[in-house]
Short mmCIF file of C-alpha atoms in Angstrom, two decimals:
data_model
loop_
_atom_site.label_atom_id
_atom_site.label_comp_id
_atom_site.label_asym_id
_atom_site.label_seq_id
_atom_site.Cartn_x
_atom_site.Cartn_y
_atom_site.Cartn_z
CA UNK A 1 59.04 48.83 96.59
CA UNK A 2 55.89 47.24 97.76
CA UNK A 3 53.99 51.05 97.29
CA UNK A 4 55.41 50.85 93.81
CA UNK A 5 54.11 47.12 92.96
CA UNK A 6 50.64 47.76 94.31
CA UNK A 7 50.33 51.54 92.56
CA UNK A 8 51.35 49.57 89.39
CA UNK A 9 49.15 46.61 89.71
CA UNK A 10 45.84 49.17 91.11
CA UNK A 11 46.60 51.11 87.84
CA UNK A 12 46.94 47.95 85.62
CA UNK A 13 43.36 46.67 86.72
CA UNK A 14 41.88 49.79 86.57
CA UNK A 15 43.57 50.31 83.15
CA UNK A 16 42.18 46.81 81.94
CA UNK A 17 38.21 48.02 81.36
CA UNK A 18 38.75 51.26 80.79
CA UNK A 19 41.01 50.16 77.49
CA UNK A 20 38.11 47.88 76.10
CA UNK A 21 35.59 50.67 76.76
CA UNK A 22 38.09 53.06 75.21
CA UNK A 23 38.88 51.04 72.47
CA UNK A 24 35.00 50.82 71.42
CA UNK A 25 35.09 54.52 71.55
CA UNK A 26 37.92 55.27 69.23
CA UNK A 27 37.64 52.53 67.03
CA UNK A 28 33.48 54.63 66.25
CA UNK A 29 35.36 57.63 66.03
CA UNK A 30 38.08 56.22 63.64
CA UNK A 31 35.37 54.64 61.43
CA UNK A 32 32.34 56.87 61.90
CA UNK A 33 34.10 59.96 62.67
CA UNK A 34 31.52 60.30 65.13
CA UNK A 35 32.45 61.47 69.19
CA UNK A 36 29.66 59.01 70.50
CA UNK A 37 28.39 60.63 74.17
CA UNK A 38 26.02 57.89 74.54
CA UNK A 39 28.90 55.32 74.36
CA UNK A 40 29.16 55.07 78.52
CA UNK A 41 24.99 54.32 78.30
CA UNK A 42 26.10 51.49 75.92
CA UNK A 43 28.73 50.37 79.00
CA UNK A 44 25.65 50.89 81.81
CA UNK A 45 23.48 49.01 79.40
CA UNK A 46 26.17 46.19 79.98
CA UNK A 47 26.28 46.20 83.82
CA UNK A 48 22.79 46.05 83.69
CA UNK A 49 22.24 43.39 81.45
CA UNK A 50 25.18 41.43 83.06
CA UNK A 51 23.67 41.61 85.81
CA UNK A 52 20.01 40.78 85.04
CA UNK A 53 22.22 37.74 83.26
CA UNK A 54 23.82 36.53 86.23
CA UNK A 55 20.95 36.56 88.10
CA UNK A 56 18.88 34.54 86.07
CA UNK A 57 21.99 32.01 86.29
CA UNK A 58 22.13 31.78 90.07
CA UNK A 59 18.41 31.31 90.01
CA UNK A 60 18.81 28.19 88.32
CA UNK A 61 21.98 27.31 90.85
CA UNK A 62 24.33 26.22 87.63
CA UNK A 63 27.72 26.10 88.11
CA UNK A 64 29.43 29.63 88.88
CA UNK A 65 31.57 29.15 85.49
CA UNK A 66 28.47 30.13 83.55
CA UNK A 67 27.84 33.38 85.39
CA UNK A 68 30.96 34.49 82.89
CA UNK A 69 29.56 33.15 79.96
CA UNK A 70 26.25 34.67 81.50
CA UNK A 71 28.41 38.36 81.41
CA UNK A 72 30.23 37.30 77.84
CA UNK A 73 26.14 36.71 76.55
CA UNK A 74 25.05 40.05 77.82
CA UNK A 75 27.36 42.20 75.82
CA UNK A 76 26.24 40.45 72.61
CA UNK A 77 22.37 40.92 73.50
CA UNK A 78 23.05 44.50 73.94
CA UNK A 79 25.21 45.10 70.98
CA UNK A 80 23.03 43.05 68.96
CA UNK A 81 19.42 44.69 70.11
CA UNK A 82 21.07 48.33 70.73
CA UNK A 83 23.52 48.76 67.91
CA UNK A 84 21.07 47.97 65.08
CA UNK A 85 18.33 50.27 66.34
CA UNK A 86 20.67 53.25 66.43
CA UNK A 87 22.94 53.01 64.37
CA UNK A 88 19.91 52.85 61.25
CA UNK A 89 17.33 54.26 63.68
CA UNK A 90 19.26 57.63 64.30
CA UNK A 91 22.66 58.45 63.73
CA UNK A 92 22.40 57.38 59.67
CA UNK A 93 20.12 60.38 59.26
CA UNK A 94 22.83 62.75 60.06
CA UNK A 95 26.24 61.16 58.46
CA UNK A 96 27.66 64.03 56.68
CA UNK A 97 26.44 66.66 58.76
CA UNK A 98 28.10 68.70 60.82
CA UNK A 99 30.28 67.32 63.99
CA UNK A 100 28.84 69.21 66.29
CA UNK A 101 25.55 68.00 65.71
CA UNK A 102 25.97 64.28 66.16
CA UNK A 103 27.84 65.15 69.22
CA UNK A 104 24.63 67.06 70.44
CA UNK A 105 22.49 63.90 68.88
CA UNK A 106 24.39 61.42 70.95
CA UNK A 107 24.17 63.41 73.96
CA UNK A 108 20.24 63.74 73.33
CA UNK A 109 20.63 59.71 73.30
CA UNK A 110 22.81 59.62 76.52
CA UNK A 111 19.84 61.59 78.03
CA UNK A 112 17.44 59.45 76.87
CA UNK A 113 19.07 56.35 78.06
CA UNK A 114 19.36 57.14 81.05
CA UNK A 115 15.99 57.25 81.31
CA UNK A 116 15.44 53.54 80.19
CA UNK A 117 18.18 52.00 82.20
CA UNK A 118 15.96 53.64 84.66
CA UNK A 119 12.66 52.62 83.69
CA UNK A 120 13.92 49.34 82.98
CA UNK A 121 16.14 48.58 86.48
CA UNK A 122 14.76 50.97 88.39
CA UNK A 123 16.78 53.39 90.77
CA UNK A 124 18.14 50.89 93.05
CA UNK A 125 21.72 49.22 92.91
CA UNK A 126 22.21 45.55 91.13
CA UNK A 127 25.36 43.79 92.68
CA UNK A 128 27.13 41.07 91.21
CA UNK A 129 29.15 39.28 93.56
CA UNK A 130 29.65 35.84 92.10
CA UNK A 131 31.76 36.08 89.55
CA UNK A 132 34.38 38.10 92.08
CA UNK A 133 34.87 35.34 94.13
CA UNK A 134 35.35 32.68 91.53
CA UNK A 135 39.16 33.31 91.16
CA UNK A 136 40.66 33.40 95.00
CA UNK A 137 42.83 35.64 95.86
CA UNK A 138 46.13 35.84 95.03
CA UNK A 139 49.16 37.10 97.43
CA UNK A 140 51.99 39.47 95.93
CA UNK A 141 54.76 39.85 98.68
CA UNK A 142 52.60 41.32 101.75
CA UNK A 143 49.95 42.44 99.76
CA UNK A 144 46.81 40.39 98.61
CA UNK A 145 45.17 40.66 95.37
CA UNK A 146 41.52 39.63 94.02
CA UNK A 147 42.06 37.17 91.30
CA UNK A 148 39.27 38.59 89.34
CA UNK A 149 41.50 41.93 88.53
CA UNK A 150 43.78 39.55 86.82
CA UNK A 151 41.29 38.09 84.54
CA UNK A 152 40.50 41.71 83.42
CA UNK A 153 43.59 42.02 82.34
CA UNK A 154 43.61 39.18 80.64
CA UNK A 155 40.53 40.38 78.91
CA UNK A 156 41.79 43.63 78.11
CA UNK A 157 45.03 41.79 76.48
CA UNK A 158 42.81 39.37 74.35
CA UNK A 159 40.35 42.04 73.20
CA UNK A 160 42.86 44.20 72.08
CA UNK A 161 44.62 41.83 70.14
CA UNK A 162 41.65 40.38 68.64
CA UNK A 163 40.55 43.99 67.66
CA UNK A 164 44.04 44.72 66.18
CA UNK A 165 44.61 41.56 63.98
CA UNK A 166 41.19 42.12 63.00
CA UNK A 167 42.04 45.25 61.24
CA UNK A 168 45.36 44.91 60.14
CA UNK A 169 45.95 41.35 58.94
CA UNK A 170 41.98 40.50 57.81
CA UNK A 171 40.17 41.00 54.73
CA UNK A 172 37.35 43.26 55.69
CA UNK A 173 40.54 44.94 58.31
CA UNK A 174 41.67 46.20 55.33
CA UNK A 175 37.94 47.45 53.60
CA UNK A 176 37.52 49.15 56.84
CA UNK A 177 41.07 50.72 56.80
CA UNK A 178 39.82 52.08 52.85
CA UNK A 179 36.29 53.59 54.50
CA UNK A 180 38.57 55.08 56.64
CA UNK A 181 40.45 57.04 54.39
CA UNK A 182 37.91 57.64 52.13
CA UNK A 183 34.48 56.45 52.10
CA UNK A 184 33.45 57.74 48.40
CA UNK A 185 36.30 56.40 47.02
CA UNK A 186 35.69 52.64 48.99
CA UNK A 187 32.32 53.12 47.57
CA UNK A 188 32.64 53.61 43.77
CA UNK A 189 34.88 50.11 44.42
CA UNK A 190 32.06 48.63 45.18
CA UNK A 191 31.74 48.57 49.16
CA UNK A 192 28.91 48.95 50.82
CA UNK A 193 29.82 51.67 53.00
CA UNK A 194 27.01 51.13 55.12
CA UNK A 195 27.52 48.11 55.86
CA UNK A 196 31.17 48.75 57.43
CA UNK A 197 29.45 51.57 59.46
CA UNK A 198 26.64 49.25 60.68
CA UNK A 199 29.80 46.94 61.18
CA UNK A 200 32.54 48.97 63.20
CA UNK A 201 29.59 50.91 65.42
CA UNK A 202 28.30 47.15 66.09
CA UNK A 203 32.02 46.71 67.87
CA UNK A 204 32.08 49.60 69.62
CA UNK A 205 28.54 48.77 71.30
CA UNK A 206 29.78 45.46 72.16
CA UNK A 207 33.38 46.62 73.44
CA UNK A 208 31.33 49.46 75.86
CA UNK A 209 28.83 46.50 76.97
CA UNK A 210 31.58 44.09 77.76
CA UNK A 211 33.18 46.59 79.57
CA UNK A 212 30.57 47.24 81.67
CA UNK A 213 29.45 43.21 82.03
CA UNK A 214 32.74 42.84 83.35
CA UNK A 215 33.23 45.79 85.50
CA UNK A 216 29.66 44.62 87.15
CA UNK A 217 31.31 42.53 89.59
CA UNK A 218 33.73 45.09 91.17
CA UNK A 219 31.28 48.30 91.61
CA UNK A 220 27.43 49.07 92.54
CA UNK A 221 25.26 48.95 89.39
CA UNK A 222 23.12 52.17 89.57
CA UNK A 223 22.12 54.85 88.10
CA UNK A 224 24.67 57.68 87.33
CA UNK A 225 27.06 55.09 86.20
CA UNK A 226 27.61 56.33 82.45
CA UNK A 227 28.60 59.50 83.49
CA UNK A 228 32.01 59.04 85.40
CA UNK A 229 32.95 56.33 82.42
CA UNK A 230 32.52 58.50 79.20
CA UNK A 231 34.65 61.49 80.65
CA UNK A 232 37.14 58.80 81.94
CA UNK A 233 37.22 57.04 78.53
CA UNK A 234 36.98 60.52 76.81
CA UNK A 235 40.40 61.28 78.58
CA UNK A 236 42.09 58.15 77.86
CA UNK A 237 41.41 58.74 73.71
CA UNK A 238 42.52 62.46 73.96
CA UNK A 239 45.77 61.33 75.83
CA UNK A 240 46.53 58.52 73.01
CA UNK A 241 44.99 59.85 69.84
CA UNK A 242 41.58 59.88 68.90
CA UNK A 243 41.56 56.65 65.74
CA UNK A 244 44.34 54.82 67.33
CA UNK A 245 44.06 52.00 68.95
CA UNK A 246 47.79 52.18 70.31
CA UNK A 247 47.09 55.26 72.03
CA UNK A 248 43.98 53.73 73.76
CA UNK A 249 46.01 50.87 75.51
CA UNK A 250 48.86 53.75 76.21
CA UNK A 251 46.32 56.13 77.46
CA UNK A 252 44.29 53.96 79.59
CA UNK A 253 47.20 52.63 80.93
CA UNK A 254 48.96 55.91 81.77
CA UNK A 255 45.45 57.03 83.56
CA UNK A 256 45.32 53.72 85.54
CA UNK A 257 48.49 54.52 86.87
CA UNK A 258 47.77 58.04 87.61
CA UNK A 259 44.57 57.46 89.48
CA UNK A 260 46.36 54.32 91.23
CA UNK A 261 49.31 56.70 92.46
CA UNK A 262 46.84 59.64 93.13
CA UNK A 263 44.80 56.78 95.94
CA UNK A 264 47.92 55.77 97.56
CA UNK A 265 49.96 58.90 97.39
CA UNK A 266 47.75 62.06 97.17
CA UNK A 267 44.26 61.07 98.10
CA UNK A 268 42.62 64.00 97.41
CA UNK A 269 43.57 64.67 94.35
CA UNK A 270 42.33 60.99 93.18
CA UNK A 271 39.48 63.24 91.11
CA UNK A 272 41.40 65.83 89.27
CA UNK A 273 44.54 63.83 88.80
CA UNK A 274 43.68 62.17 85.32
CA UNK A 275 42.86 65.98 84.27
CA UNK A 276 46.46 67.01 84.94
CA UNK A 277 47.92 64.16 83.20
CA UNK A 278 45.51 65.33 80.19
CA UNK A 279 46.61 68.54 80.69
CA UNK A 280 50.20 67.88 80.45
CA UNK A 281 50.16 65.43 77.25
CA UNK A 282 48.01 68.01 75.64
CA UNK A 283 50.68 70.65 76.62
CA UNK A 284 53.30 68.47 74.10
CA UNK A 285 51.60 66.63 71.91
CA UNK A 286 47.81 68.56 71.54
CA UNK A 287 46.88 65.83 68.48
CA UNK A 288 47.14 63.19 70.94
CA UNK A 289 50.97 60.67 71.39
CA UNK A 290 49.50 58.37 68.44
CA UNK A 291 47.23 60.89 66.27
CA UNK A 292 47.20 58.93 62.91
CA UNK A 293 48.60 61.13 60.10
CA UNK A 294 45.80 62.79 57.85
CA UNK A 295 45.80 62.41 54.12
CA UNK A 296 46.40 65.98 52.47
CA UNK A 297 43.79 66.43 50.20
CA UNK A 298 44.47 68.38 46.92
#
């Protein structure tokens, strides 16, 4: 019983950041129709920044509160500086071409910032330990917990919410739900389509970034990071449904608890595990469990 609790609360933490990094992800791809590579540099960019952020605050020996508003700040600096530049810089030059080259022009920007985190940060690792002790621990029967993965649940709850309502039950939810379905016909109505891209890919940016400002505290901030988190994230969307934001809190919760049993149970297959629970959704459902229904066009 204990084996079970701590497999499910492992996979519930894990499942926490990898949702709001997911989320970002599908909710481009919904919008832009784009399968953004260069999203996990967006989520380095935010462990960076975080913490550059938090460093600056324990500098100035403020109260360790602010090193989460610190973290919270980051995400918006780097969705606000990065988003802009390419969203109009780059990727506006190739809407309407073929998929398979703005998949090859995001990966071209993955590889380029990776360089920059680089010659920005350097090549050695940033930790951010503050934050992860602000919380305590807290004890579960024999087992004791950091209080921190708790919070990114929290998080993960709140964001997704937030992300939800916004769509369904808002005003411009709804003019993004008509670019969505059809972007000339949202036009000639008199939205400014660009404007909703510039909009939604704005999210995303800031959902990878406050992923990664977040996920600072647990891990070493180094280079290589971006890597491990776009195939991860890549997984979770294919396993819920690339456009859904359903399937992203199902998928990254079904591989949370897949990687979490794979540690306790079956150690070595901790790396391949998530594969085989891709594998076997794929095997059912190949569209994804909540692939939104297309429009038939006449």
């Amino acid at each position: 019983m204990e084996l079970a609790i701590t497999i499910f609360i492992d996979g519930l933490t894990y499942a926490s950041w990898l949702f709001i990094v997911a989320l970002g992800l599908t909710l481009v791809f919904g919008v832009l129709k784009i399968l953004n590579i260069a999203h996990g540099s967006f989520y380095a960019l935010g462990a960076y920044a975080a913490a550059t952020f938090v460093g600056w605050v324990a500098t100035m020996h403020w109260a360790p509160g602010w090193t989460l508003v610190a973290m919270f700040m980051a995400a918006i600096a780097i969705a606000v500086l990065v988003a802009p530049l390419t969203e109009k810089g780059l990727l506006r030059f190739f809407y309407g071409h073929d998929e398979v080259l703005l998949v090859l022009v995001t990966y071209a920007l993955f590889l380029c910032m990776e360089d920059i985190t680089k010659l920005i940060w350097g090549a050695n690792p940033y930790y951010v330990s503050e934050p992860y002790s602000m919380f305590g621990n807290v004890e579960i029967g024999n087992q004791i917990y950091v209080g921190y993965d708790f919070l990114l649940i929290v998080i993960a709850v709140v964001v997704g919410s937030v992300v939800w309502f916004g769509l369904n039950r808002t005003r411009q939810g709804k003019i993004v739900t008509a670019v969505i379905h059809s972007p000339e016909i949202a036009s000639s109505m008199g939205v400014k389509v660009s404007k909703v891209y510039m909009m939604a890919f704005g999210v995303g940016v800031f959902l990878a970034a406050l992923g990664g400002a977040f996920t600072a505290p647990m891990i070493s901030v180094q280079p290589g990071l971006s890597v491990g988190v776009i195939i991860v994230s890549f997984a979770v969307v294919i396993i819920g449904g690339l456009g859904s934001i359903e399937g992203a809190a199902i998928g990254a919760l079904i591989v949370g608890l897949a990687r979490a049993f794979a540690v306790h149970v079956v150690p070595v297959a901790e790396l391949f595990s998530i594969y085989v629970v891709m594998a076997l959704v794929l095997m059912v459902k190949p569209e994804g469990l909540f692939q939104r229904i297309q429009a038939r066009k006449i």
